[in-house]
Short mmCIF file of C-alpha atoms in Angstrom, two decimals:
data_model
loop_
_atom_site.label_atom_id
_atom_site.label_comp_id
_atom_site.label_asym_id
_atom_site.label_seq_id
_atom_site.Cartn_x
_atom_site.Cartn_y
_atom_site.Cartn_z
CA MET A 25 0.02 0.06 -0.16
CA ALA A 26 1.36 3.37 -1.12
CA ALA A 27 2.08 5.81 1.40
CA THR A 28 -0.95 8.07 0.49
CA ASP A 29 -3.20 5.09 0.73
CA LEU A 30 -1.94 4.74 4.23
CA ASP A 31 -2.85 8.42 4.90
CA ALA A 32 -6.15 8.30 3.45
CA GLU A 33 -6.80 5.11 5.77
CA ALA A 34 -5.60 6.60 8.97
CA ALA A 35 -7.46 9.58 8.09
CA TRP A 36 -10.75 8.01 7.19
CA GLU A 37 -10.42 6.30 10.75
CA ALA A 38 -9.70 9.37 12.64
CA VAL A 39 -13.28 10.60 10.95
CA ARG A 40 -14.92 7.70 12.00
CA ALA A 41 -13.74 8.22 15.32
CA ALA A 42 -14.35 11.88 15.40
CA ARG A 43 -18.38 10.73 14.91
CA HIS A 44 -18.15 9.18 18.03
CA GLY A 45 -16.79 12.25 19.99
CA ALA A 46 -12.70 11.52 19.47
CA THR A 47 -10.40 14.18 19.03
CA VAL A 48 -8.53 14.12 15.46
CA PRO A 49 -4.51 14.26 15.55
CA ALA A 50 -3.59 17.25 14.63
CA ALA A 51 -0.95 15.50 12.17
CA LEU A 52 -4.48 14.40 10.37
CA SER A 53 -6.37 17.24 10.73
CA ARG A 54 -5.31 19.06 7.48
CA HIS A 55 -5.54 15.56 5.24
CA PRO A 56 -8.31 16.83 2.66
CA LEU A 57 -10.18 13.78 3.74
CA CYS A 58 -10.52 15.12 7.37
CA GLU A 59 -11.37 18.71 5.96
CA ALA A 60 -13.82 17.35 3.68
CA LEU A 61 -15.68 15.22 6.06
CA LEU A 62 -15.25 16.48 9.75
CA PRO A 63 -18.14 18.99 9.06
CA VAL A 64 -20.54 15.92 8.66
CA ALA A 65 -18.83 13.66 10.95
CA THR A 66 -19.13 15.75 13.87
CA ALA A 67 -22.54 17.43 13.47
CA ARG A 68 -25.18 16.18 15.59
CA SER A 69 -27.86 17.00 13.29
CA ILE A 70 -27.43 17.75 9.57
CA VAL A 71 -28.85 16.97 6.30
CA VAL A 72 -26.58 16.37 3.54
CA ALA A 73 -27.38 15.98 -0.23
CA GLN A 74 -25.34 14.74 -2.97
CA LEU A 75 -25.02 14.95 -6.57
CA GLY A 76 -22.47 12.87 -8.90
CA GLN A 77 -22.64 14.95 -12.46
CA SER A 78 -20.29 15.51 -15.79
CA LEU A 79 -18.62 18.92 -16.49
CA ASP A 80 -21.58 19.87 -18.26
CA GLY A 81 -24.06 18.94 -15.17
CA ARG A 82 -25.30 15.79 -16.57
CA ILE A 83 -26.12 13.18 -13.89
CA ALA A 84 -26.93 10.62 -17.00
CA THR A 85 -27.35 10.27 -20.74
CA VAL A 86 -30.33 10.79 -22.98
CA THR A 87 -31.23 6.94 -22.26
CA GLY A 88 -30.77 7.07 -18.84
CA ALA A 89 -27.25 5.38 -18.28
CA SER A 90 -25.26 6.89 -15.22
CA HIS A 91 -23.02 3.84 -14.08
CA PHE A 92 -20.76 5.26 -13.63
CA ILE A 93 -20.50 9.00 -14.10
CA ASN A 94 -18.18 9.34 -11.02
CA GLY A 95 -14.67 7.32 -11.16
CA PRO A 96 -13.81 5.46 -8.09
CA GLY A 97 -12.92 8.44 -5.98
CA GLY A 98 -16.26 9.79 -6.27
CA VAL A 99 -18.00 6.66 -5.68
CA GLU A 100 -15.84 5.95 -2.60
CA HIS A 101 -16.54 9.22 -1.19
CA LEU A 102 -20.30 8.38 -1.50
CA HIS A 103 -19.78 5.41 0.40
CA ARG A 104 -17.96 7.31 3.16
CA LEU A 105 -20.93 9.55 3.57
CA ARG A 106 -23.46 7.08 4.05
CA ALA A 107 -21.18 5.41 7.02
CA LEU A 108 -21.02 8.63 8.58
CA LEU A 109 -24.70 9.29 8.43
CA ASP A 110 -27.65 7.92 10.11
CA ALA A 111 -29.79 7.38 7.10
CA VAL A 112 -29.99 7.82 3.66
CA LEU A 113 -32.56 8.45 1.62
CA VAL A 114 -33.79 8.32 -2.12
CA GLY A 115 -36.90 8.99 -3.83
CA VAL A 116 -39.23 6.53 -5.87
CA GLY A 117 -37.94 6.58 -9.24
CA THR A 118 -34.20 6.05 -8.45
CA VAL A 119 -35.03 2.64 -6.49
CA LEU A 120 -37.28 1.94 -9.73
CA ALA A 121 -34.64 2.60 -12.02
CA ASP A 122 -31.34 1.07 -10.03
CA ASP A 123 -32.93 -1.42 -7.41
CA CYS A 124 -30.17 0.31 -5.42
CA ARG A 125 -29.00 -1.35 -2.20
CA LEU A 126 -27.50 1.74 -0.33
CA THR A 127 -25.00 -0.51 1.72
CA VAL A 128 -21.47 0.51 2.68
CA ARG A 129 -19.29 -1.60 0.53
CA ARG A 130 -16.32 0.40 -0.47
CA VAL A 131 -14.73 1.59 2.70
CA GLU A 132 -14.93 0.51 6.24
CA GLY A 133 -18.14 1.29 8.37
CA ALA A 134 -21.81 0.39 9.24
CA SER A 135 -24.66 0.80 6.72
CA PRO A 136 -27.06 3.31 7.74
CA ALA A 137 -30.63 2.78 7.69
CA ARG A 138 -32.17 3.04 4.34
CA VAL A 139 -35.58 5.12 3.74
CA VAL A 140 -37.41 5.35 0.40
CA LEU A 141 -39.82 8.30 -0.28
CA ASP A 142 -42.51 6.79 -1.89
CA PRO A 143 -45.74 8.75 -1.71
CA ALA A 144 -48.16 6.44 -3.93
CA GLY A 145 -46.46 2.96 -2.89
CA ARG A 146 -45.00 1.95 -6.17
CA VAL A 147 -41.85 0.50 -4.76
CA PRO A 148 -42.43 -3.48 -5.07
CA ASP A 149 -41.84 -5.41 -1.95
CA ASP A 150 -38.89 -7.35 -3.31
CA ALA A 151 -36.58 -4.42 -3.85
CA SER A 152 -33.27 -4.51 -2.88
CA ILE A 153 -33.45 -1.79 -0.43
CA PHE A 154 -35.75 -3.97 1.74
CA ALA A 155 -33.54 -6.50 2.09
CA ASP A 156 -33.18 -7.92 5.34
CA ASP A 157 -29.36 -7.21 6.35
CA GLY A 158 -29.78 -5.92 10.02
CA ALA A 159 -30.22 -1.90 8.95
CA ARG A 160 -33.41 -0.66 9.73
CA ARG A 161 -35.62 0.04 6.68
CA LEU A 162 -38.29 2.68 6.18
CA VAL A 163 -40.70 3.69 3.54
CA ILE A 164 -42.41 7.05 3.40
CA ARG A 165 -45.94 7.18 2.11
CA ALA A 166 -48.92 9.51 1.87
CA GLU A 167 -51.65 9.38 4.45
CA GLY A 168 -53.78 6.72 3.38
CA ALA A 169 -51.31 4.50 1.21
CA ARG A 170 -50.65 1.00 1.64
CA ARG A 171 -48.33 -0.17 4.55
CA SER A 172 -45.44 -1.91 3.69
CA GLN A 173 -45.74 -5.99 3.65
CA VAL A 174 -42.10 -6.75 4.17
CA GLN A 175 -41.43 -7.97 7.48
CA GLY A 176 -39.24 -5.30 9.27
CA VAL A 177 -40.18 -2.41 7.21
CA GLU A 178 -41.30 0.61 8.85
CA THR A 179 -44.23 2.29 6.86
CA VAL A 180 -44.38 6.28 7.76
CA HIS A 181 -47.47 8.32 6.52
CA LEU A 182 -47.22 11.94 6.04
CA PRO A 183 -49.57 14.40 4.65
CA VAL A 184 -49.30 15.18 0.82
CA THR A 185 -49.96 18.39 -1.00
CA ALA A 186 -50.06 18.33 -4.63
CA GLY A 187 -49.15 14.77 -4.98
CA GLN A 188 -45.45 15.59 -2.87
CA ILE A 189 -44.50 15.20 0.86
CA ALA A 190 -42.83 18.14 1.97
CA PRO A 191 -39.18 17.96 2.66
CA GLY A 192 -39.20 19.75 6.03
CA ASP A 193 -41.95 17.15 6.96
CA VAL A 194 -39.66 14.47 5.86
CA VAL A 195 -36.63 15.56 7.84
CA ALA A 196 -38.90 16.13 10.98
CA ALA A 197 -40.22 12.46 10.91
CA LEU A 198 -36.99 11.36 10.64
CA ALA A 199 -35.79 13.00 13.36
CA ARG A 200 -38.38 11.67 15.85
CA ARG A 201 -37.18 8.08 15.07
CA GLY A 202 -33.85 9.09 15.85
CA PHE A 203 -32.11 9.61 12.60
CA ARG A 204 -30.64 13.16 12.87
CA ARG A 205 -28.17 12.99 10.25
CA VAL A 206 -29.58 12.24 7.11
CA LEU A 207 -27.91 11.61 3.40
CA ILE A 208 -30.31 12.60 0.58
CA GLU A 209 -28.53 10.56 -2.24
CA GLY A 210 -30.88 10.88 -4.96
CA GLY A 211 -32.48 10.99 -7.41
CA ALA A 212 -31.78 14.54 -9.03
CA ASP A 213 -35.57 15.41 -8.52
CA THR A 214 -35.33 14.42 -4.73
CA VAL A 215 -32.29 16.25 -4.27
CA SER A 216 -33.50 19.63 -5.88
CA ARG A 217 -36.52 19.07 -3.87
CA PHE A 218 -34.82 19.44 -0.82
CA VAL A 219 -32.51 22.09 -1.77
CA SER A 220 -35.68 24.12 -3.33
CA ALA A 221 -37.13 23.65 0.29
CA ASP A 222 -34.11 25.05 2.30
CA ALA A 223 -33.81 21.29 3.98
CA VAL A 224 -30.45 20.84 2.99
CA ASP A 225 -27.31 21.66 5.55
CA ARG A 226 -24.71 20.52 3.08
CA LEU A 227 -24.52 20.06 -0.52
CA HIS A 228 -21.59 17.65 -1.98
CA VAL A 229 -21.42 17.85 -6.02
CA MET A 230 -18.89 15.71 -7.29
CA VAL A 231 -18.10 16.64 -10.88
CA ALA A 232 -16.36 14.12 -13.40
CA PRO A 233 -13.86 15.28 -15.96
CA LEU A 234 -16.29 14.28 -18.74
CA ILE A 235 -18.50 16.01 -20.81
CA VAL A 236 -21.82 14.06 -21.81
CA GLY A 237 -23.31 16.67 -24.27
CA SER A 238 -26.83 15.99 -23.11
CA GLY A 239 -29.02 13.73 -20.98
CA ARG A 240 -30.50 14.45 -17.30
CA PRO A 241 -29.63 17.19 -15.39
CA GLY A 242 -28.27 17.26 -12.04
CA LEU A 243 -30.15 20.35 -9.91
CA ALA A 244 -33.20 22.02 -11.38
CA LEU A 245 -34.41 24.76 -9.22
CA ALA A 246 -36.61 27.50 -10.10
CA PRO A 247 -35.30 30.12 -12.90
CA VAL A 248 -33.98 33.17 -12.04
CA ALA A 249 -33.84 36.56 -14.27
CA GLU A 250 -30.69 38.08 -12.59
CA LEU A 251 -27.44 36.69 -11.21
CA VAL A 252 -28.47 38.29 -7.84
CA HIS A 253 -30.93 35.82 -7.45
CA ALA A 254 -28.91 33.00 -7.89
CA ARG A 255 -27.61 30.98 -4.90
CA ARG A 256 -23.90 31.65 -4.03
CA PRO A 257 -23.18 28.96 -1.10
CA VAL A 258 -19.74 28.96 0.81
CA THR A 259 -17.88 26.17 -1.20
CA ARG A 260 -14.73 24.20 -0.66
CA SER A 261 -13.02 22.04 -3.25
CA PHE A 262 -11.45 18.88 -2.99
CA PRO A 263 -9.68 16.66 -5.78
CA LEU A 264 -10.70 13.12 -5.47
CA PRO A 265 -8.71 10.14 -6.80
CA GLY A 266 -9.35 9.17 -10.52
CA GLY A 267 -10.01 12.91 -11.75
CA ASP A 268 -13.21 13.75 -9.93
CA VAL A 269 -13.50 17.28 -8.02
CA LEU A 270 -16.02 17.33 -4.71
CA PHE A 271 -17.48 20.55 -4.13
CA ASP A 272 -18.47 21.16 -0.51
CA CYS A 273 -21.28 23.74 -0.46
CA ASP A 274 -22.43 24.82 3.02
CA MET A 275 -25.94 25.88 2.21
CA ARG A 276 -26.27 27.85 5.64
CA ARG A 277 -23.54 29.74 5.33
CA GLU A 278 -24.93 30.99 2.03
CA ALA A 279 -28.28 32.32 3.13
CA GLU A 280 -26.56 35.05 5.04
CA THR A 281 -23.82 35.69 2.17
CA LEU A 282 -26.53 36.16 -0.08
CA ARG A 283 -28.70 38.23 1.75
CA HIS A 284 -25.84 40.77 2.74
CA ASP A 285 -24.62 40.86 -0.93
CA GLN A 286 -28.24 41.80 -1.89
CA GLU A 287 -28.50 44.32 0.57
CA SER A 288 -25.33 45.98 -0.72
CA ALA A 289 -25.85 45.99 -3.77
CA HIS A 290 -29.62 47.41 -3.46
CA GLU A 291 -27.88 50.16 -1.31
CA ARG A 292 -25.25 50.85 -4.39
CA ALA A 293 -27.95 50.92 -6.81
CA ASN A 294 -30.25 53.68 -4.58
CA ALA A 295 -27.28 55.85 -4.51
CA ARG A 296 -26.78 55.79 -8.22
CA GLY A 297 -30.43 56.98 -8.64
CA GLY A 298 -32.42 53.22 -8.33
CA LEU A 299 -31.03 50.95 -10.53
CA PHE A 300 -33.18 47.91 -9.47
CA ARG A 301 -36.37 47.09 -11.17
CA ARG A 302 -37.98 45.17 -7.92
CA PRO A 303 -38.21 46.10 -4.19
CA LEU A 304 -35.80 44.76 -1.75
CA GLY A 305 -38.19 42.81 -0.10
CA ARG A 306 -38.88 40.64 -2.99
CA CYS A 307 -35.21 40.37 -4.00
CA THR A 308 -33.93 39.04 -0.57
CA GLY A 309 -36.53 36.73 0.21
CA SER A 310 -37.05 35.05 -3.51
CA TRP A 311 -34.40 32.54 -3.13
CA ARG A 312 -36.17 30.82 -0.02
CA ARG A 313 -38.95 30.05 -2.36
CA TRP A 314 -37.08 27.96 -4.49
#
């Protein structure tokens, strides 16, 4: 094993220990793996969303092929996130398309609870996500939808508005069941809904060095007419083995930064005679509706 591999292995063990309250040795604290994952590992309550995409923002081709857009470093990072969090959640479309297992296999660590957001009860009982391997398994469905018939699978019923369950209600329901550290793994529609609802604390985007050209996009949020309305999360970047780059976006610090920038821009515009077409109240509040 190369020295760099030994360093990464030691850093990963330090991160796993930090999840349970241990102090990371100073010699390892600046390792990129520690810098990227300690904010996740040490949080008592956090929602992390992740996306793997190409340079041009695609998560799959026009036919839906996506395995694997990211290289081994990106896939390994995803498994590290699973190992650090209490529960991993995916939407029904991801389960139907991929029959995903959502277990930890690429790194050392325990598999989290598995949760599928399935309002209408479309996931079949024999889906791999429901396999009895010792991890808790939950399905979130609309009030009145059928309960899962799979032994050991917990059914959580939540209210529905316009065919959707509110992300905030999902996070609250999981917290009541002891899952305070949650990974929103996919698909892109589910991640986009949680980001739009301001239900995500950190967004991890793993960008692979390839250009798909056309296909399914990653994040899809409400359109903006001016860049002043664009979200600007405080972001750090980390190269991953194999050429991928991880962008770690702190969505909570973004909110404060964006509001300050908008207020400053509005003040400057007023000093020049008022160049903004919209009142400040709409400008500063609009991002919360995305």
